[in-house]
Backbone as numpy.savetxt, mean C-alpha at the origin, in Angstrom:
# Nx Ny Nz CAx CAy CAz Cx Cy Cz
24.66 -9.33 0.52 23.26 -9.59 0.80 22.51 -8.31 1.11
23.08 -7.26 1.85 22.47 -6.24 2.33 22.25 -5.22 0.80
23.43 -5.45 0.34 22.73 -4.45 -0.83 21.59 -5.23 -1.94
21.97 -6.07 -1.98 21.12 -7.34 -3.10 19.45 -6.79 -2.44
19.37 -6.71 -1.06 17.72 -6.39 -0.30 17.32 -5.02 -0.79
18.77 -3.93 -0.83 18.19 -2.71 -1.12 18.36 -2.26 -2.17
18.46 -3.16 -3.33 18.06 -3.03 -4.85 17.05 -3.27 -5.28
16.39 -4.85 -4.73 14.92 -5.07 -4.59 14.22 -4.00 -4.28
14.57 -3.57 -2.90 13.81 -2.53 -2.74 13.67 -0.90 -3.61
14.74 -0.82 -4.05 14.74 0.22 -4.98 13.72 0.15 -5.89
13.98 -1.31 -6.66 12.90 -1.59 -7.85 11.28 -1.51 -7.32
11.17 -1.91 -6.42 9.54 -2.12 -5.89 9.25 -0.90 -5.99
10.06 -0.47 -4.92 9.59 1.33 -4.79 9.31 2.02 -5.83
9.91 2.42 -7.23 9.44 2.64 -8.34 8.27 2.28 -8.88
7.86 1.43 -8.90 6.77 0.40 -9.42 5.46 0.84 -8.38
5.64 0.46 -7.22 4.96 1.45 -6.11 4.37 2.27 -6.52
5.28 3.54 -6.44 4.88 4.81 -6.23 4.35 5.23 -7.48
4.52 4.48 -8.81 3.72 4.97 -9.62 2.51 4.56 -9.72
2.30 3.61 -9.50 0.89 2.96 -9.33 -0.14 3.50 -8.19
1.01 3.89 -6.83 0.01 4.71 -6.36 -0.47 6.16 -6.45
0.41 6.83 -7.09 0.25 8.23 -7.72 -0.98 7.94 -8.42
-0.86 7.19 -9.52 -2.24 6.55 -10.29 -3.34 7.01 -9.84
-3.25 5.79 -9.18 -4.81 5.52 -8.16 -5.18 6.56 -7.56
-4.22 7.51 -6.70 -4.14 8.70 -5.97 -5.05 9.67 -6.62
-4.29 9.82 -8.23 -5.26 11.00 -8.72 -6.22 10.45 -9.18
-6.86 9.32 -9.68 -7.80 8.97 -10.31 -9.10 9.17 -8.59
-8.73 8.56 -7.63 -9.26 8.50 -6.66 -9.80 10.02 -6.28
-8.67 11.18 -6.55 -9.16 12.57 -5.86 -10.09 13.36 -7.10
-9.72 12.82 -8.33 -10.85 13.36 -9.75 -11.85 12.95 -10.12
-12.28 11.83 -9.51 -13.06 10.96 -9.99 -14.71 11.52 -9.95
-15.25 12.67 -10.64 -16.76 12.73 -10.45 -17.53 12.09 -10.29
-18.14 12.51 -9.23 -19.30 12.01 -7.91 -19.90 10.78 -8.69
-20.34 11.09 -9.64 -21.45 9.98 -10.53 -20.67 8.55 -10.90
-19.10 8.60 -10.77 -18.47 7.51 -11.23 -17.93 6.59 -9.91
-18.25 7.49 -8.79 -17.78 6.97 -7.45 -17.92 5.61 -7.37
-18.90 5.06 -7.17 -19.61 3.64 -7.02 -19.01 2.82 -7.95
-18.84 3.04 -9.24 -18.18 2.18 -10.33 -16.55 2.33 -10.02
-15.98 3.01 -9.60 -14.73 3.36 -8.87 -14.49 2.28 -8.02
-15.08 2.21 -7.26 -15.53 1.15 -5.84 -15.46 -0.13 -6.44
-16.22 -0.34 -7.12 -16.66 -1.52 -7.75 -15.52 -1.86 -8.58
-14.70 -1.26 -9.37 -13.66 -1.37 -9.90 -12.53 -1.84 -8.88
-12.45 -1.22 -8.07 -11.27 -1.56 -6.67 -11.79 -2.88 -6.58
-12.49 -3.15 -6.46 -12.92 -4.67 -5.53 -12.24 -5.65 -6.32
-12.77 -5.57 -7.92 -12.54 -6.45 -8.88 -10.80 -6.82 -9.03
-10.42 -5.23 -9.23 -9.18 -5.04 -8.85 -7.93 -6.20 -7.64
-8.65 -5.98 -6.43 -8.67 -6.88 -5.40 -8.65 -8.03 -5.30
-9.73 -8.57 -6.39 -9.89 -10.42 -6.20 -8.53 -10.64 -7.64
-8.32 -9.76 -8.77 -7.50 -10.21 -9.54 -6.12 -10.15 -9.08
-5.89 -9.45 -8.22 -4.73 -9.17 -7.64 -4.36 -10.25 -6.51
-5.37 -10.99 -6.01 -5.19 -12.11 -5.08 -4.74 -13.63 -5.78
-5.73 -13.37 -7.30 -5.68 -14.68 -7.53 -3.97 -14.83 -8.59
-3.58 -13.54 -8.74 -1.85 -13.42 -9.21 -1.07 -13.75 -8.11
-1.30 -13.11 -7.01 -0.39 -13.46 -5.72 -0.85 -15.03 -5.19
-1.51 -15.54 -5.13 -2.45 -17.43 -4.96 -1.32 -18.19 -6.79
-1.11 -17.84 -7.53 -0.65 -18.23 -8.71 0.94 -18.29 -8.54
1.32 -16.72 -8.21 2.57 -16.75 -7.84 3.17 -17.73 -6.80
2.32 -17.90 -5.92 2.62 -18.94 -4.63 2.45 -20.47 -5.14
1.74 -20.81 -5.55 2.18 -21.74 -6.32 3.39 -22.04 -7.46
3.63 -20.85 -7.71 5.35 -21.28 -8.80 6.15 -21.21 -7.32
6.07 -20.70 -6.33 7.44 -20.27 -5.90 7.47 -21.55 -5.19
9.09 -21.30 -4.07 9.17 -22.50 -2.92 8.07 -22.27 -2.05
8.14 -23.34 -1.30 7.00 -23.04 0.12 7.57 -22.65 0.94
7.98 -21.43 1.48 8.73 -21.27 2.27 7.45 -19.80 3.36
7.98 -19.61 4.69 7.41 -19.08 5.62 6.68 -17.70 5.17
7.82 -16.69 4.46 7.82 -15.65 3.90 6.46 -16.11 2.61
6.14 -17.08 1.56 5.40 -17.11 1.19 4.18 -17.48 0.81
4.06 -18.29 2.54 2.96 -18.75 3.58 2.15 -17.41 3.65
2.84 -16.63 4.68 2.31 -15.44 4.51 1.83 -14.55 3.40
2.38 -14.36 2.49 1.74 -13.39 0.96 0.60 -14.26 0.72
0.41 -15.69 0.79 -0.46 -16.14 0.27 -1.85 -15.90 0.98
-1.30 -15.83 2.57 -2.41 -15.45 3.68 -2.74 -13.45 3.59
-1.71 -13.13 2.73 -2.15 -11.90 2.41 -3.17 -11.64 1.71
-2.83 -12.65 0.07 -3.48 -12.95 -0.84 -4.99 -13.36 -0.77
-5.37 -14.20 0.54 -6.36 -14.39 0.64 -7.26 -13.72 1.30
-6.23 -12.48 2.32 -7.23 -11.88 2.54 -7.93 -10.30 1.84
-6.47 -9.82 1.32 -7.09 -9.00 -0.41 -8.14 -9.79 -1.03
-8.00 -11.02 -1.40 -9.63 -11.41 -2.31 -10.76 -11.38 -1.61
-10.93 -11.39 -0.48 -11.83 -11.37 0.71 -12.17 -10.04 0.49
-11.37 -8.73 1.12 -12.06 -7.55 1.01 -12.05 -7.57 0.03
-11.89 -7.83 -1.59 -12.30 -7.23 -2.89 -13.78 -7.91 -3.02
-13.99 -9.13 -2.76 -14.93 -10.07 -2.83 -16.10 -9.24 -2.26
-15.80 -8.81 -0.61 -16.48 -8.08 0.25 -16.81 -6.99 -0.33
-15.96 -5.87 -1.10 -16.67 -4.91 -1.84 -17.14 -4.82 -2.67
-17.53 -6.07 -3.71 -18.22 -5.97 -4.65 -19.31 -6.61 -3.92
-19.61 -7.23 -3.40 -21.00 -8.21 -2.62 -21.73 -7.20 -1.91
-21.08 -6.50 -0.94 -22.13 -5.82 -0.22 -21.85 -4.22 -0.27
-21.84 -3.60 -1.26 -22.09 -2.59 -1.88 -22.73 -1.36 -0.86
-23.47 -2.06 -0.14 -24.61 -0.96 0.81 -23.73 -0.45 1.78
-22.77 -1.48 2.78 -21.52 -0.88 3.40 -20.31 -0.84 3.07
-20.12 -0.58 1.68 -19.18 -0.16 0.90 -18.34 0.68 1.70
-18.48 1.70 2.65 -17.86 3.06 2.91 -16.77 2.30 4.29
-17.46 1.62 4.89 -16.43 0.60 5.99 -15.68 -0.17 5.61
-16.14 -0.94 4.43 -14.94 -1.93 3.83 -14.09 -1.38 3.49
-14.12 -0.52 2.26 -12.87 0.18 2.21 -12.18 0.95 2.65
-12.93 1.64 3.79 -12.21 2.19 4.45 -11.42 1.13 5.29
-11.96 0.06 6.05 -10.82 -1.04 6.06 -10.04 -1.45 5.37
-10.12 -1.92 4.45 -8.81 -2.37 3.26 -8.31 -1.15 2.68
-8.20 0.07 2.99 -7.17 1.25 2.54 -6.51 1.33 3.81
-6.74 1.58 4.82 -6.34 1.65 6.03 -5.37 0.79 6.73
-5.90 -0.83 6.41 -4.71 -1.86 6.69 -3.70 -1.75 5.98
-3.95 -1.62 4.45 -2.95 -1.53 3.50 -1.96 -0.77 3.86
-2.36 0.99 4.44 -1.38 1.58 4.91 -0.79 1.55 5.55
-1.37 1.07 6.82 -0.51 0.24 7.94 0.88 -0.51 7.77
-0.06 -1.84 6.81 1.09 -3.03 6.60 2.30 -2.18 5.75
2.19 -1.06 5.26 3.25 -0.47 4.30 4.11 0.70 5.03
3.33 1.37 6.22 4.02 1.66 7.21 4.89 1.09 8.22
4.59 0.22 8.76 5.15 -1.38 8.89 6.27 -1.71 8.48
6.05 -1.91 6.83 7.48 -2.67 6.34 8.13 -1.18 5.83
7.85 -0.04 5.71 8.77 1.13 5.61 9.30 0.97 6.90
9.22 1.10 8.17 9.65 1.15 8.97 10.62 0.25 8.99
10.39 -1.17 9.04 11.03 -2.44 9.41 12.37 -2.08 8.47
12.21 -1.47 6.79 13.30 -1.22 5.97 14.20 -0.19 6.68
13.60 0.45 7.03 14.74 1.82 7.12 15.22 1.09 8.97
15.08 0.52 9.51 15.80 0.06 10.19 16.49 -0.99 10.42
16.21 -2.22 9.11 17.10 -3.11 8.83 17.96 -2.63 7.96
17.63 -1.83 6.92 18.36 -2.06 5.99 19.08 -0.83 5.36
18.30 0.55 5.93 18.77 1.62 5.24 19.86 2.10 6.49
19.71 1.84 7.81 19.93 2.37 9.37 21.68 1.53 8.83
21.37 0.24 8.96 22.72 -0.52 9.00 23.56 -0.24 7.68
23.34 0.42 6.02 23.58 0.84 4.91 24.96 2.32 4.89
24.13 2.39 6.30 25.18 3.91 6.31 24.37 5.55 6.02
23.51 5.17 5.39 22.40 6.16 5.10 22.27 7.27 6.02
22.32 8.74 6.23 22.12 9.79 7.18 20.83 9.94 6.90
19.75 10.22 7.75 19.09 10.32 6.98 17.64 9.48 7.94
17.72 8.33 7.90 17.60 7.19 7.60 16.43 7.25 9.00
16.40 7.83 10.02 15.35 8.61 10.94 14.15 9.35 10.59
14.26 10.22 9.42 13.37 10.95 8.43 12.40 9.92 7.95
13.18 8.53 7.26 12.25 7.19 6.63 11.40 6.67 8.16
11.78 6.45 9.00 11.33 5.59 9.95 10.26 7.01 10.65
10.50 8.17 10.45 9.33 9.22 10.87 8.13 9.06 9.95
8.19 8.69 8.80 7.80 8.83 7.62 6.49 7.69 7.35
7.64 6.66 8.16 6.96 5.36 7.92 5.22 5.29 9.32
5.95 6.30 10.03 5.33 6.29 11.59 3.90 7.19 11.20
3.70 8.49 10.02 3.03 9.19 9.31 2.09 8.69 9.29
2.62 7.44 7.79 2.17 6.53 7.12 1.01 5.65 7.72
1.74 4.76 9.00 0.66 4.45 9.33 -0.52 5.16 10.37
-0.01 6.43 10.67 -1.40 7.16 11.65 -2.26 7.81 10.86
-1.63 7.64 9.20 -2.54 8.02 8.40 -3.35 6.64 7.98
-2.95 5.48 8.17 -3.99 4.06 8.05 -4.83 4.26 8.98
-4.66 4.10 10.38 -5.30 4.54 11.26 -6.57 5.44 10.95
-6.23 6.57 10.90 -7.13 7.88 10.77 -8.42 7.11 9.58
-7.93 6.70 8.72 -8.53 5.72 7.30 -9.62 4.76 8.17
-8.63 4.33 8.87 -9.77 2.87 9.72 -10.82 3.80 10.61
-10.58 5.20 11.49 -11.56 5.44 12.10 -12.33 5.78 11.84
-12.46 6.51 10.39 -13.64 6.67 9.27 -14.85 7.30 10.03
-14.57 8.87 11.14 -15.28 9.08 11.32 -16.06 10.48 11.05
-15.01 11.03 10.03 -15.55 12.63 9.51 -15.87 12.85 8.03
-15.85 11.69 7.48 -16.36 11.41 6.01 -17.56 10.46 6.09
-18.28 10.56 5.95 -19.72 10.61 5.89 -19.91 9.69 4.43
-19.29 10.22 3.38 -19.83 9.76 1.73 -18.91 9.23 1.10
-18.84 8.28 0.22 -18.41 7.67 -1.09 -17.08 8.55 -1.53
-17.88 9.21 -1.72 -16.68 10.30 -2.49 -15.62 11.39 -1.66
-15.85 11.56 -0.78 -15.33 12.36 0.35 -14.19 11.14 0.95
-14.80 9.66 0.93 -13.63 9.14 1.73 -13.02 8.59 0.51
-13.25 8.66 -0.54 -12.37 8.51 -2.28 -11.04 9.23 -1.90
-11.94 10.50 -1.93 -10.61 11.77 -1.41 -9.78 11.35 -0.94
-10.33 11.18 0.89 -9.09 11.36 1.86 -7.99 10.33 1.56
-8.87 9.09 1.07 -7.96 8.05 0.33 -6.89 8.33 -0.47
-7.53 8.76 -1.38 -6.28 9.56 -2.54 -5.21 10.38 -2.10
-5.46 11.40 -1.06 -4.31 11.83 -0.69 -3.53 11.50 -0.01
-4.24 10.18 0.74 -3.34 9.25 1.93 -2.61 8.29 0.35
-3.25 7.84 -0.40 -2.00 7.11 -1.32 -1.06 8.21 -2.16
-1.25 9.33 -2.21 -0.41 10.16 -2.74 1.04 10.84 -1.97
0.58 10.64 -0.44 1.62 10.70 0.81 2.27 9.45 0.77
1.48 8.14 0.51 2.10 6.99 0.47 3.32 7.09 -0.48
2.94 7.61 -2.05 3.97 7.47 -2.74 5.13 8.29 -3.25
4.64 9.75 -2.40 5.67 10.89 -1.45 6.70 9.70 -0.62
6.38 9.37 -0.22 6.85 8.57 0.87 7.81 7.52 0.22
7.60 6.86 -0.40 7.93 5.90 -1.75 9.27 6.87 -1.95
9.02 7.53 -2.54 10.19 8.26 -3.77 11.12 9.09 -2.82
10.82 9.23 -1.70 11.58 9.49 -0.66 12.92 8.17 -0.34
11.99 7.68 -0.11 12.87 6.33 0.65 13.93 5.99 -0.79
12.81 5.78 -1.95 13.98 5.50 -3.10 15.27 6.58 -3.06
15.25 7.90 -2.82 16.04 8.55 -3.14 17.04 8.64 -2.06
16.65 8.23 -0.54 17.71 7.64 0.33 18.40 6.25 0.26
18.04 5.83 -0.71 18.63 4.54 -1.03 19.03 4.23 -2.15
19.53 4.92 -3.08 19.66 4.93 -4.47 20.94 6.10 -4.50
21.89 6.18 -4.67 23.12 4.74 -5.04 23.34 4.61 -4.36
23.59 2.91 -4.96 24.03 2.44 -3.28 25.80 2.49 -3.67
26.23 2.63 -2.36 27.92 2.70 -2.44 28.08 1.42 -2.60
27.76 0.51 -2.67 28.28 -0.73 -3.09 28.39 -0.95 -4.52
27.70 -0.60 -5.46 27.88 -0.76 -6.81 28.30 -0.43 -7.69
C-alpha cells in the first residue's frame, strides 16, 4: 500500500510540475498589454477545471476523500467565476486563489513527506517537509499582497512562486523515484 501511494504520487508530480513550469513562464513573459486577458483566461481556466473535478465526482464512489475535491471543486469555480465577474478587483482575487492554492500544496507536500516519504526510508526526506514549509510562506506572502501594486507585477511574483512550486515538485519526485520496492 505504501508504495502503491508513492507511485501515484510520482505520476501527479510529473504532470504537476509541468503544467506549472507552463503557467510559471507564460505568467513571468506575458506583456503588460496581454495581462488582463491572462487573468481572464485563468478564471475561465478555473470554472473548466471545477466543472471536470464536479464530473469526476460524479463517476467516482462517494466517499469522504471525494466529498472534499468536490468542495474543492466548488470552490475553484467560485474564484474562477469571481475573476471573470469582477474584473475591477481582479488583483485580490487572485492573489487569493494563487495563494490558497499554494498553501493547500504546501500542506499536502508536507503531509507526503511525512506519511509517506519519512516512513519509505528516504534520507532526505526533512529537505521535502522544509520545502513544503517554503511553499506555503510563499502562499502566504501571495495572500498579503502588499508590495505589488499592479496586474502584472503580481503576474510575476506569481510565476515565480509557481516555478518554486514546481522546483519543489521535481524535487520531491526525485526523492521518491525508485522506489526500492519495485
Amino acid at each position: 500500500m505504501l508504495f502503491q501511494s508513492i507511485n501515484k504520487i510520482k505520476r501527479s508530480s510529473i504532470v504537476i510540475s509541468m503544467t506549472l513550469i507552463a503557467l510559471g513562464v507564460v505568467m513571468i513573459i506575458c506583456p503588460g498589454r496581454f495581462t488582463m486577458s491572462l487573468i481572464s483566461g485563468l478564471g475561465y481556466a478555473g470554472m473548466i477545471l471545477a466543472t471536470v473535478m464536479g464530473l469526476e465526482y460524479l463517476n467516482s464512489r462517494k466517499t469522504v476523500v471525494n466529498g472534499l475535491l468536490l468542495a474543492l471543486a466548488i470552490l475553484i469555480g467560485l474564484l474562477g467565476l469571481a475573476i471573470v465577474v469582477f474584473s475591477d478587483s481582479v488583483l485580490q482575487i487572485l492573489g487569493w486563489t494563487f495563494g490558497i492554492l499554494l498553501i493547500l500544496q504546501g500542506i499536502e507536500l508536507f503531509y507526503n513527506a511525512l506519511m509517506y516519504v519519512r516512513p519509505a526510508g528516504r534520507k532526505g526526506w526533512w529537505l521535502l517537509a522544509f520545502l513544503a514549509l517554503l511553499l506555503a510562506v510563499a502562499g502566504v506572502l501571495i495572500l498579503l499582497n502588499r508590495w505589488w501594486d499592479t496586474p502584472r507585477m503580481l503576474l510575476k511574483v506569481i510565476g515565480m512562486a509557481l516555478l518554486f512550486d514546481a522546483a519543489v515538485g521535481i524535487i520531491r519526485l526525485i526523492f521518491i523515484w525508485p522506489i526500492k520496492g519495485e
